CSV table of C-alpha atoms in Angstrom, one decimal:
chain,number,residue,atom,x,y,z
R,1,UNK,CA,-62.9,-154.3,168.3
R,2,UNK,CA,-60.8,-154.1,171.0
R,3,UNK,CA,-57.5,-156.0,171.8
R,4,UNK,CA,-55.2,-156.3,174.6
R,5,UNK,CA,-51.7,-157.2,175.2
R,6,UNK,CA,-48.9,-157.4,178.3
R,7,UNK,CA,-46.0,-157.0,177.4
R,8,UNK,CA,-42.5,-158.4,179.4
R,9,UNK,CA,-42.4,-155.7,181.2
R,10,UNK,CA,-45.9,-155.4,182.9
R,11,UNK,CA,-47.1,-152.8,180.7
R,12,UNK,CA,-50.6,-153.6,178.9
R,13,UNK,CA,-51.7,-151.9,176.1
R,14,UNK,CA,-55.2,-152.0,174.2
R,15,UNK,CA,-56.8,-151.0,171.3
R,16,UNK,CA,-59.6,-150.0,169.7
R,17,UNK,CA,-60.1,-150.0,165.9
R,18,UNK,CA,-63.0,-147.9,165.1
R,19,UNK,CA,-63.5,-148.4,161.1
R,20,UNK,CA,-64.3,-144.9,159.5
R,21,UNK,CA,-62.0,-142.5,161.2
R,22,UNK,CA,-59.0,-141.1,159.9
R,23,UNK,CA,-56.8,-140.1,163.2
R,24,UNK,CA,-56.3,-141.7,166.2
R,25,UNK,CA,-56.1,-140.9,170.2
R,26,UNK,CA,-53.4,-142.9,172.2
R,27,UNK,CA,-52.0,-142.0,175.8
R,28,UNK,CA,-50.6,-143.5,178.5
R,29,UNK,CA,-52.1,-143.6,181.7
R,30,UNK,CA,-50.4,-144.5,185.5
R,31,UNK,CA,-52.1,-145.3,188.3
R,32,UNK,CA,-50.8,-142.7,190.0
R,33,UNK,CA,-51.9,-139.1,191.2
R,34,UNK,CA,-52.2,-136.7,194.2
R,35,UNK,CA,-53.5,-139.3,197.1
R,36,UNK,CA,-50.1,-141.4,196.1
R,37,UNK,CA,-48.2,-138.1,197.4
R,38,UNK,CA,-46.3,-137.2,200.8
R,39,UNK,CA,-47.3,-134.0,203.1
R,40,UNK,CA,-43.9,-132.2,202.2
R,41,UNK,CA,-44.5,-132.7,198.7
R,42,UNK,CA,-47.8,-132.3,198.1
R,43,UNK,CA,-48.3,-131.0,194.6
R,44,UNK,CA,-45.6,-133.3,192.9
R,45,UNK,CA,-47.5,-135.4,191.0
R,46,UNK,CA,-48.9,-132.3,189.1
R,47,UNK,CA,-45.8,-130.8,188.8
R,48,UNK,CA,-44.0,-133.6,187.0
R,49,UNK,CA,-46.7,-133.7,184.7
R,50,UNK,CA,-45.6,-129.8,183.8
R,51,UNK,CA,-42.0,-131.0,183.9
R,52,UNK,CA,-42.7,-133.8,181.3
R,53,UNK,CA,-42.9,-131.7,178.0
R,54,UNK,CA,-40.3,-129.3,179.3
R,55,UNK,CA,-37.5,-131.0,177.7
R,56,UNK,CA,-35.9,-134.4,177.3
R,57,UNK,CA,-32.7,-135.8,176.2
R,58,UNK,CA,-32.6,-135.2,172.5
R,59,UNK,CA,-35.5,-132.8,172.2
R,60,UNK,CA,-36.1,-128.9,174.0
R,61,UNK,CA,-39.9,-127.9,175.0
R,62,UNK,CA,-41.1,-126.6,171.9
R,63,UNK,CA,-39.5,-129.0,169.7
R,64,UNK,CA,-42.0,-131.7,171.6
R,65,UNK,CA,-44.8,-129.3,171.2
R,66,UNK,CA,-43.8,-128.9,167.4
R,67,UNK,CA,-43.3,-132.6,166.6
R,68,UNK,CA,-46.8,-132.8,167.2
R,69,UNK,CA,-48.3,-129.6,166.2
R,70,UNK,CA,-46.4,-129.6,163.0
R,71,UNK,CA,-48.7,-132.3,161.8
R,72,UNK,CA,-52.0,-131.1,163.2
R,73,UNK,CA,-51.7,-132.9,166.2
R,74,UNK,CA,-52.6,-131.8,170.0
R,75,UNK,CA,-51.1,-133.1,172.8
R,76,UNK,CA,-51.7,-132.5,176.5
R,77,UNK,CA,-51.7,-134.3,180.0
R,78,UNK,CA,-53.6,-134.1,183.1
R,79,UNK,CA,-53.2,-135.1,187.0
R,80,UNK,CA,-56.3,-136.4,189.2
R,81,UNK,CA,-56.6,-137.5,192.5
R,82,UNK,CA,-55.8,-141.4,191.6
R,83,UNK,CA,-54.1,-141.0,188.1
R,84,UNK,CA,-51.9,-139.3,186.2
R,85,UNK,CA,-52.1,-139.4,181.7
R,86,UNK,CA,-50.4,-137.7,179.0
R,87,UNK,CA,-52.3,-138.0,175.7
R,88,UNK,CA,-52.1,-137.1,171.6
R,89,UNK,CA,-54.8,-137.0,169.1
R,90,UNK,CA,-52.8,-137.2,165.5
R,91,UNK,CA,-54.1,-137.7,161.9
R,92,UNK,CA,-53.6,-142.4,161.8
R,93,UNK,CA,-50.8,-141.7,159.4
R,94,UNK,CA,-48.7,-139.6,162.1
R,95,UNK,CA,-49.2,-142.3,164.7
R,96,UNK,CA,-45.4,-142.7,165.2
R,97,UNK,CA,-44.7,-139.0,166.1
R,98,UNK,CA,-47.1,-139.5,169.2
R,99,UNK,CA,-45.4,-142.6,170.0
R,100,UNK,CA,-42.3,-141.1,169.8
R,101,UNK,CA,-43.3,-138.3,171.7
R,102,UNK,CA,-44.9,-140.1,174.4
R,103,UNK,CA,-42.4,-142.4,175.3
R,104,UNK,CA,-39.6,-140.1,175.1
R,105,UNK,CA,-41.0,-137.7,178.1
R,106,UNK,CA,-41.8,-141.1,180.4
R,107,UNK,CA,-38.1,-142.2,179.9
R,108,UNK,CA,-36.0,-139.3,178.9
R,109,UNK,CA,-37.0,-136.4,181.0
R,110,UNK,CA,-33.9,-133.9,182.3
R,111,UNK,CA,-36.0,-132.1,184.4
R,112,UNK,CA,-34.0,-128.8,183.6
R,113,UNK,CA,-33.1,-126.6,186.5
R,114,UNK,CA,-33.9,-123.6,184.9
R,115,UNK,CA,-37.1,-125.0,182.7
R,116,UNK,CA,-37.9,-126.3,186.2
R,117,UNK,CA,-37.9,-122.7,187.7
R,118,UNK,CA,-40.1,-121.2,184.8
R,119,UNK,CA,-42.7,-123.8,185.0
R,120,UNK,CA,-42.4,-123.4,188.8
R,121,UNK,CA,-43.7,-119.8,188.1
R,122,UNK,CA,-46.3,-121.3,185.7
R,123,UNK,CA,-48.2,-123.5,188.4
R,124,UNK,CA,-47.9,-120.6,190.9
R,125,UNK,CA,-50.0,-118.7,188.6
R,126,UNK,CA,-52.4,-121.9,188.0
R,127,UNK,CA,-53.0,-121.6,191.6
R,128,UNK,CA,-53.5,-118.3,192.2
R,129,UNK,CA,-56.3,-118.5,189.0
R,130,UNK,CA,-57.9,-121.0,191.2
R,131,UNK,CA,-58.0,-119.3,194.4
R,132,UNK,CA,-59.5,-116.5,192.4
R,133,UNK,CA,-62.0,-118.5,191.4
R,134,UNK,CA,-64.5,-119.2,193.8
R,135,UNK,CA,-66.2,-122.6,192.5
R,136,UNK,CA,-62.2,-124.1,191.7
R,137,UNK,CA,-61.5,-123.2,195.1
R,138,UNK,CA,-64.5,-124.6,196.6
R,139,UNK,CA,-64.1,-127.9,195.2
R,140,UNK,CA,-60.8,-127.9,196.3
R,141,UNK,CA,-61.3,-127.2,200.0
R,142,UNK,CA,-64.4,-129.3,200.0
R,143,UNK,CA,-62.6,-132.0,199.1
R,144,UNK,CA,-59.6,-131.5,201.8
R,145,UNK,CA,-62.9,-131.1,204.2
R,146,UNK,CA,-64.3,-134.3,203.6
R,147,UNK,CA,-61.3,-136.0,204.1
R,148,UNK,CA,-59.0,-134.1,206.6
R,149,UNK,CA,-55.1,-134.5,207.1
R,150,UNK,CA,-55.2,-136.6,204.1
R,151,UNK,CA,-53.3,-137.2,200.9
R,152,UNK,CA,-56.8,-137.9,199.0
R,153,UNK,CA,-57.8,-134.3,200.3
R,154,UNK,CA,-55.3,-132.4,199.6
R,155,UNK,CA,-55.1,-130.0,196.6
R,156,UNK,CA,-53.8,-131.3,193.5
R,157,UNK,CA,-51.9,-127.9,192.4
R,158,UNK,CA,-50.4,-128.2,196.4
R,159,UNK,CA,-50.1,-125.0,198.8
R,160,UNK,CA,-47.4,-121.9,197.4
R,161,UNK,CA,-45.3,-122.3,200.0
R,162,UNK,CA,-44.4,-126.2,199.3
R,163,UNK,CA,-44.3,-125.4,195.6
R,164,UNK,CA,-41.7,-122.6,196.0
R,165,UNK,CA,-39.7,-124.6,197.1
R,166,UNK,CA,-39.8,-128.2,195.6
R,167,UNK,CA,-36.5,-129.9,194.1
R,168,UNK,CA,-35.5,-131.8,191.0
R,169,UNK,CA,-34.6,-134.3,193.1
R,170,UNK,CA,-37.9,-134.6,194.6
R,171,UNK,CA,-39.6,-134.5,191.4
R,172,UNK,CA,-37.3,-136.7,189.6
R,173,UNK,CA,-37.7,-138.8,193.0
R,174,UNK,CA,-41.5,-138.9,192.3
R,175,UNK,CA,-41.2,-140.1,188.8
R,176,UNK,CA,-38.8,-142.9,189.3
R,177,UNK,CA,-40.4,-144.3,192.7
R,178,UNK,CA,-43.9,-144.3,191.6
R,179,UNK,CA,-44.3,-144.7,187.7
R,180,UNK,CA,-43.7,-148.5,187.0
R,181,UNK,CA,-45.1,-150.4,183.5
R,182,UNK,CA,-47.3,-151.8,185.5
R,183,UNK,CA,-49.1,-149.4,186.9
R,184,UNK,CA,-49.5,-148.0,183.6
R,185,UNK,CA,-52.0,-148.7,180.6
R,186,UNK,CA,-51.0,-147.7,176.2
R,187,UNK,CA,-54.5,-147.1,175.1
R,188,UNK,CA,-55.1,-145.7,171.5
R,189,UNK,CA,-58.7,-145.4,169.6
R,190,UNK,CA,-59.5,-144.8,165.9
R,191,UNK,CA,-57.7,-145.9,162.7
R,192,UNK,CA,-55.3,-148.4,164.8
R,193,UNK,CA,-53.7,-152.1,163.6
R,194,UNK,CA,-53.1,-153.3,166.9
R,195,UNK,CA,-50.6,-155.2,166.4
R,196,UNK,CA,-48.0,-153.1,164.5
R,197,UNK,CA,-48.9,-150.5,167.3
R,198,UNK,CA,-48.0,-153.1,170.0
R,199,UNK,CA,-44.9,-153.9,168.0
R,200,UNK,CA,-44.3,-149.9,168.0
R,201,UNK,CA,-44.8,-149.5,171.6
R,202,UNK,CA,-42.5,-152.8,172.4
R,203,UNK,CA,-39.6,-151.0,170.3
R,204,UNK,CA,-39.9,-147.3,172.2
R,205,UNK,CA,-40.5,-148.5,175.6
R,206,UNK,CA,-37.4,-149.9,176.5
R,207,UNK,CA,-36.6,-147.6,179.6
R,208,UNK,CA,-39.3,-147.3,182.0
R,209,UNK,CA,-39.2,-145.9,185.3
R,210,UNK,CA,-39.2,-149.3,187.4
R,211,UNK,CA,-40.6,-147.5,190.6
R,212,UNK,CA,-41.9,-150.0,193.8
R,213,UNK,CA,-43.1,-147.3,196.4
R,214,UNK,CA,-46.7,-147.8,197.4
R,215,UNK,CA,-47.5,-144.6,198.9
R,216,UNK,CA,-51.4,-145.0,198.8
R,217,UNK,CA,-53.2,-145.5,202.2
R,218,UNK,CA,-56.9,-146.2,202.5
R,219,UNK,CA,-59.4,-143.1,202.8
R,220,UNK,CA,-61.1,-142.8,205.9
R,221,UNK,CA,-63.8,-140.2,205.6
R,222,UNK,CA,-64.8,-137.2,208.0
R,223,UNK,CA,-67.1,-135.0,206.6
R,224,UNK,CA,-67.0,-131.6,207.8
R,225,UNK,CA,-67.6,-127.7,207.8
R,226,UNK,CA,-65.6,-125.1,205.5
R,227,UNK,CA,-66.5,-121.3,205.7
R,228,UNK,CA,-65.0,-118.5,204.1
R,229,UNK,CA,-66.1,-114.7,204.1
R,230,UNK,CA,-65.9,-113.2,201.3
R,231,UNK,CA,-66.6,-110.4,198.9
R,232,UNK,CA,-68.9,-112.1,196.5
R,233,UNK,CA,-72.0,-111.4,194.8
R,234,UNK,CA,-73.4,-115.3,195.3
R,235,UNK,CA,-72.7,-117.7,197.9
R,236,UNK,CA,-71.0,-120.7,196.5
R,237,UNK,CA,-72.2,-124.2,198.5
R,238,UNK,CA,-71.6,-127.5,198.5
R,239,UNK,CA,-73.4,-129.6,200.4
R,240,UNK,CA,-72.5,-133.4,200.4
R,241,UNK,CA,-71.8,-137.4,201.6
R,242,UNK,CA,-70.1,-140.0,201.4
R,243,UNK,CA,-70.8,-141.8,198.4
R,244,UNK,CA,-69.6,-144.9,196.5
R,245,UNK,CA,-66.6,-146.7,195.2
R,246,UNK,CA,-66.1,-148.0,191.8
R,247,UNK,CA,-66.9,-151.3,192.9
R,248,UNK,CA,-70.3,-151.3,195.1
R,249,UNK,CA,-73.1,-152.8,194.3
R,250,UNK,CA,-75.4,-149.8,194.1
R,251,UNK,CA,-72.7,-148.0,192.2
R,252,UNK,CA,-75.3,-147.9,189.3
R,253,UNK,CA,-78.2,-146.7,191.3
R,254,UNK,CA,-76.6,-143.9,192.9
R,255,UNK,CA,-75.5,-142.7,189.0
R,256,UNK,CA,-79.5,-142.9,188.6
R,257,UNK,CA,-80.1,-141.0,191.2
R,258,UNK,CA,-77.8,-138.5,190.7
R,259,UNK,CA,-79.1,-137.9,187.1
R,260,UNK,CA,-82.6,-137.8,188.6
R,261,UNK,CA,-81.5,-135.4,191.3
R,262,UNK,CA,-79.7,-133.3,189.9
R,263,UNK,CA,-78.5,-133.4,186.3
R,264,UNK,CA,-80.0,-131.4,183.4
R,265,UNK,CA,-83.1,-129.1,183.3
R,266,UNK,CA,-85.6,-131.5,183.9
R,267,UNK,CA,-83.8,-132.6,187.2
R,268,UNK,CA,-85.6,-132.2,191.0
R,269,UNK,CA,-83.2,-129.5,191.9
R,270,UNK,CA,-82.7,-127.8,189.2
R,271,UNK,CA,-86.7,-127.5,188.1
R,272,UNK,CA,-87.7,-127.1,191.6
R,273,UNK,CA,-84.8,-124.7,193.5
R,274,UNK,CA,-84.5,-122.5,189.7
R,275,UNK,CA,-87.2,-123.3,187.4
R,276,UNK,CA,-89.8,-122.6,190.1
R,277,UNK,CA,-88.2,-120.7,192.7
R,278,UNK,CA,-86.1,-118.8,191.1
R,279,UNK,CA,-83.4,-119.0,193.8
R,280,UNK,CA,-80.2,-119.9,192.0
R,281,UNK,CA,-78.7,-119.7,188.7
R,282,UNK,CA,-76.9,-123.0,188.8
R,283,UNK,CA,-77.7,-126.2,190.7
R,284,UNK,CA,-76.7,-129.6,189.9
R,285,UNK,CA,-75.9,-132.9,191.7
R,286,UNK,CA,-72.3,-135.1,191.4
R,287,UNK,CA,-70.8,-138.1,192.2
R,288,UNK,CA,-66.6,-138.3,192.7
R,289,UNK,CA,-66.0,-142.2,193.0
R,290,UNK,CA,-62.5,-143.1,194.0
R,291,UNK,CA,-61.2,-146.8,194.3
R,292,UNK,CA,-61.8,-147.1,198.2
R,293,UNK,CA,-64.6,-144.4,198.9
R,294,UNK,CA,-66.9,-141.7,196.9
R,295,UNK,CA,-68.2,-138.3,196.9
R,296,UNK,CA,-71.7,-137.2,196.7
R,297,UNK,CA,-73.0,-133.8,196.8
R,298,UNK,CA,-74.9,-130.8,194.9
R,299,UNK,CA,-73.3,-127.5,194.2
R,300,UNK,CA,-75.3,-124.6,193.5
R,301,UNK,CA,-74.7,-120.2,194.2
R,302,UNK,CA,-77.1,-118.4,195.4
R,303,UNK,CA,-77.6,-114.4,196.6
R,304,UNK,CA,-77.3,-113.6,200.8
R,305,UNK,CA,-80.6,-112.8,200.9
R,306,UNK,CA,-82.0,-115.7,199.1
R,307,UNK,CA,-79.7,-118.3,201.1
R,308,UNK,CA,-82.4,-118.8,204.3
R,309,UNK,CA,-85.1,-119.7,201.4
R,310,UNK,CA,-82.5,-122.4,199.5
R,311,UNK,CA,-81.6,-124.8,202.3
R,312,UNK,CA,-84.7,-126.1,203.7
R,313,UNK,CA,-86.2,-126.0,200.5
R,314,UNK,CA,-82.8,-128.4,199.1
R,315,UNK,CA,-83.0,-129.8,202.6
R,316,UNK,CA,-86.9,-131.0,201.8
R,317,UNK,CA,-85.9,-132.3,198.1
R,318,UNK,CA,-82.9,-134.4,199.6
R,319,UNK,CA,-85.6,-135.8,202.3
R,320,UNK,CA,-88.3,-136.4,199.8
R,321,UNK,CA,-86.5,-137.4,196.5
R,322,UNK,CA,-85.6,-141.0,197.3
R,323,UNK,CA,-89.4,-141.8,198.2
R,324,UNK,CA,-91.0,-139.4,195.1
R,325,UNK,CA,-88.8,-141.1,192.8
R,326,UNK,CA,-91.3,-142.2,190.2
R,327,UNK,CA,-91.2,-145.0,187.0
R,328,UNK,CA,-90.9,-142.4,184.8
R,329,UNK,CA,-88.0,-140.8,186.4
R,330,UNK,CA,-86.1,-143.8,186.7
R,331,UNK,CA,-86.7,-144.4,183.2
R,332,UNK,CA,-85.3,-141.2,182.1
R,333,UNK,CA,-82.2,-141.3,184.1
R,334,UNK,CA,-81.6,-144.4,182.9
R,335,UNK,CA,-81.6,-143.2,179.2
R,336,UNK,CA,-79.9,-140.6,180.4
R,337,UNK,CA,-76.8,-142.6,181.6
R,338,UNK,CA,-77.2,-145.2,178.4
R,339,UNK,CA,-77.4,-142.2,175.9
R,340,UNK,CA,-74.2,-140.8,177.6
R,341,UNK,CA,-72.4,-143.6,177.6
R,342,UNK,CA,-73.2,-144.8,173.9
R,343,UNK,CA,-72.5,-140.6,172.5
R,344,UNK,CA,-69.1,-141.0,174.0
R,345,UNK,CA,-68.1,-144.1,172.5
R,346,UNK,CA,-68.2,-142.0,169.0
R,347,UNK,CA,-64.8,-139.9,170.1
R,348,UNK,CA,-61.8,-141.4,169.6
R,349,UNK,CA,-60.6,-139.8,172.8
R,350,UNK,CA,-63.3,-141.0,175.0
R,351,UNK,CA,-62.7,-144.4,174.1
R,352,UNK,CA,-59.0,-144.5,174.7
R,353,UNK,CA,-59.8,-142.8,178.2
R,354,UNK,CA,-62.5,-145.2,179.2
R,355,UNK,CA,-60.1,-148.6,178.2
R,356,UNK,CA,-58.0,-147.5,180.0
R,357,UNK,CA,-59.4,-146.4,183.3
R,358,UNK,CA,-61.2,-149.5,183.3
R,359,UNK,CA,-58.1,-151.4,182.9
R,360,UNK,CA,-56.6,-149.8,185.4
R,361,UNK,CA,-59.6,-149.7,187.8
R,362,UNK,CA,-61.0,-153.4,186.6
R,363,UNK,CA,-58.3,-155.4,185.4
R,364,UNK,CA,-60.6,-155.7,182.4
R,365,UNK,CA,-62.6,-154.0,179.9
R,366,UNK,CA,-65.7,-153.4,180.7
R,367,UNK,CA,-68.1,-153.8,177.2
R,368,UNK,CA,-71.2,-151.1,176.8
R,369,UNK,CA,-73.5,-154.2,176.8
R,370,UNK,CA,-72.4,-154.7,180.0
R,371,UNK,CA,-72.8,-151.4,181.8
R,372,UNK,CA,-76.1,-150.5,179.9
R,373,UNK,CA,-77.3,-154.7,181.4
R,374,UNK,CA,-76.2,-153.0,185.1
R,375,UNK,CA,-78.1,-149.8,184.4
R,376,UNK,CA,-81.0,-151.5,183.5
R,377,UNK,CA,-80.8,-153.6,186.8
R,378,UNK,CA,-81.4,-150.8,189.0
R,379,UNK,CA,-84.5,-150.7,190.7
R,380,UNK,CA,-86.8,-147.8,192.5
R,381,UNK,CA,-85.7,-150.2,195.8
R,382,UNK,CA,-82.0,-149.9,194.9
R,383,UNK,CA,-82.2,-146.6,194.4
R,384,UNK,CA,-84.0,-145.9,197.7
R,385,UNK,CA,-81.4,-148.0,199.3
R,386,UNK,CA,-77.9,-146.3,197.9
R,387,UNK,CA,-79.7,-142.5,198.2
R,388,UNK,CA,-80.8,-143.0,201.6
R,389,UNK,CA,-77.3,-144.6,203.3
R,390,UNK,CA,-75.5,-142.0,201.2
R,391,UNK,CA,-77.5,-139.0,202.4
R,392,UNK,CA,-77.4,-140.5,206.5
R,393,UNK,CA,-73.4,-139.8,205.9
R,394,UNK,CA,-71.8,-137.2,208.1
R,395,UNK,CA,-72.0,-134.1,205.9
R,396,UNK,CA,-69.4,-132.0,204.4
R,397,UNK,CA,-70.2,-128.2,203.7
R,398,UNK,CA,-68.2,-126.2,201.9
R,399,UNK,CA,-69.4,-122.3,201.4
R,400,UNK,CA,-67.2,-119.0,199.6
R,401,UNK,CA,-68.8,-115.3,199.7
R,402,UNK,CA,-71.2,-113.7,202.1
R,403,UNK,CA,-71.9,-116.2,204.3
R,404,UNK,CA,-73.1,-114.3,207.3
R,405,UNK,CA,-76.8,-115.8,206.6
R,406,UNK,CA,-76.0,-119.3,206.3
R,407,UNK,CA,-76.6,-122.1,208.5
R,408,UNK,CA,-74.0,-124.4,210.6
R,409,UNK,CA,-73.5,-127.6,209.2
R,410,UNK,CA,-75.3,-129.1,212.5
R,411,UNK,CA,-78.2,-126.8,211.8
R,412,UNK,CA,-78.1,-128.3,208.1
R,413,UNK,CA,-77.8,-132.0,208.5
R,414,UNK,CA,-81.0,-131.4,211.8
R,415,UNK,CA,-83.1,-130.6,208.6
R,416,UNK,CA,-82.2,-134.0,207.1
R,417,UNK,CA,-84.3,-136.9,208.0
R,418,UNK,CA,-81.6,-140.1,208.1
């Protein structure tokens, strides 16, 4: 059952008891990630998250990591493009070391020079991993591609020369102008009384940050070409459009045809581009929805030589799939998407997650009966009608490794019929 509260202060917090389980996950999650950051800071969002468990007030960096670990716990945070969460999974009876935990490095966090300096090192190494990395880096740049000169395209981890040189002040800056109670959601999941965990949360979170900056401006996408020789054994390509919000109507139907088009073995690309053809090793379709735009795309690698057989051949499939999209195919993405959504809603952790995006996102909490009801409302016509605006989108192509062989972007989208 879930339950929801708002406290004084802004901050809402739900629940989920989920009879059987022993533990719980809780986390809090703010509305508030790269696209929210300036040019001369860009990478600040991440980097507070790496400043938060480096020490607060009362405790140093590995006494938070041992408060939790000591009782079996895990505890870790992440930073997207439109949020930023810092989360525990803890045996139910330990609930109050999380708590403590959590709400210590939102309002308590010195930000120590020298900690600062070490993590500093730390996410200079996180980005050279992903600039050694050819798929991390293509998504990255892809992404900056699509929507040029930006804050929703720049790189999350920010460029080495801005994160050399970042302050305190500007991190601390960060924290206090853009975190606010509420902006942010308290979402736990398993063995959880919700209210003696309200009545916990009410008692720990008496000093918020109380930040008003609204940095967010609306996306205006580009599409575009990225190209970058390199040394490779594959080329790694993505080809893609502009896709949906959270909110359109044919949200649904482009998650249909994405699992149709490219998701698991059975998918168009993937039996007709590897299964038959033999031309890649991975292929697969996505969808990146934001709160004011979307990405679509496919990503696949391929060898030089086999790149001039791959893109008319994907080409054809985009062309052809929204019209050869048959009952049965609809059907299976459908079960697809229902079986997904009904598998995650047995982790604790996925149902903390999900409340609270769709809190954030939705001002409400979206039931399964509801989303499978929407899923089941798609139609071959609605399909047909999302797929073929999204694929008439300017294009953005993204490619890494020996790219002599490979097509411009105009020469690309001429193969596309829309």
């Amino acid at each position: 059952m879930t339950k929801i509260s708002t406290l004084d202060n802004g901050l809402r917090v739900v629940t989920q008891n989920m009879p059987g389980l022993e533990t719980i996950a809780m986390g809090v999650w703010n509305n508030v990630g790269g696209r929210d950051e300036q040019e001369n800071v860009n990478g600040v969002a991440h980097f507070l998250e790496h400043m938060a468990f480096k020490g607060t007030k009362t405790k140093t960096s590995k006494q938070i990591a041992e408060a939790i670990e000591n009782v079996g716990g895990d505890i870790n945070a992440y930073t997207s493009t439109e949020t930023t969460a810092y989360h525990v999974r803890l045996i139910a009876e330990d609930l109050q070391v999380g708590v403590d935990i959590l709400t210590d490095i939102l309002q308590n966090s010195i930000f120590s020079k020298e900690e600062l300096e070490v993590e500093r090192g730390v996410i200079l190494q996180e980005i050279g991993r992903t600039m050694d990395s050819p798929d991390s880096k293509l998504f990255d740049k892809f992404q900056e591609t699509a929507f040029p000169d930006q804050p929703i395209g720049r790189s999350l981890l920010g460029p080495k020369n801005i994160i050399k040189n970042i302050s305190r002040d500007e991190i601390k800056n960060f924290m206090t102008s853009n975190y606010n109670p509420k902006k942010m959601i308290v979402s736990a999941a398993g063995k959880i009384n919700h209210e003696e965990f309200v009545d916990r949360i009410i008692k720990s979170c008496t000093n918020l940050p109380k930040g008003t900056v609204e940095n967010r401006f609306k996306s205006n996408y580009k599409g575009g070409e990225y190209r970058e020789e390199k040394d490779l054994e594959q080329i790694h390509l993505i080809a893609s459009f502009e896709g949906t919000d959270f909110y359109h109507e044919d949200y649904y139907s482009l998650l249909v045809y994405n699992s149709i088009l490219g998701e698991g073995m059975s998918s168009k690309l993937f039996q007709e581009i590897r299964e038959k053809r033999g031309l890649v090793y991975t292929i697969s379709s996505f969808m990146f929805p934001f709160t004011d735009t979307g990405l679509f795309g496919v990503y696949c690698g391929t060898g030089e030589n086999q790149i001039k057989e791959l893109l008319p051949v994907l080409c054809d499939q985009l062309n052809d799939s929204p019209n050869s999209i048959s009952l049965e195919e609809i059907n299976k993405g459908k079960a697809q998407l229902k079986a997904g959504l009904l598998m995650s809603r047995e982790r604790a952790a996925n149902r903390c997650r999900k409340a609270a995006y769709q809190l954030l996102y939705h001002n409400r909490i979206i039931e399964s009966d509801e989303i499978i009801k929407k899923i089941d409302n798609v139609t071959k016509e609605t399909i047909q009608r999302i797929a073929k605006k999204t694929l008439s989108t300017n294009m953005t192509v993204s490619s890494i490794g020996p790219i002599g062989k490979l097509e411009t972007i105009e020469k690309i989208q001429s193969r596309l019929n829309y």
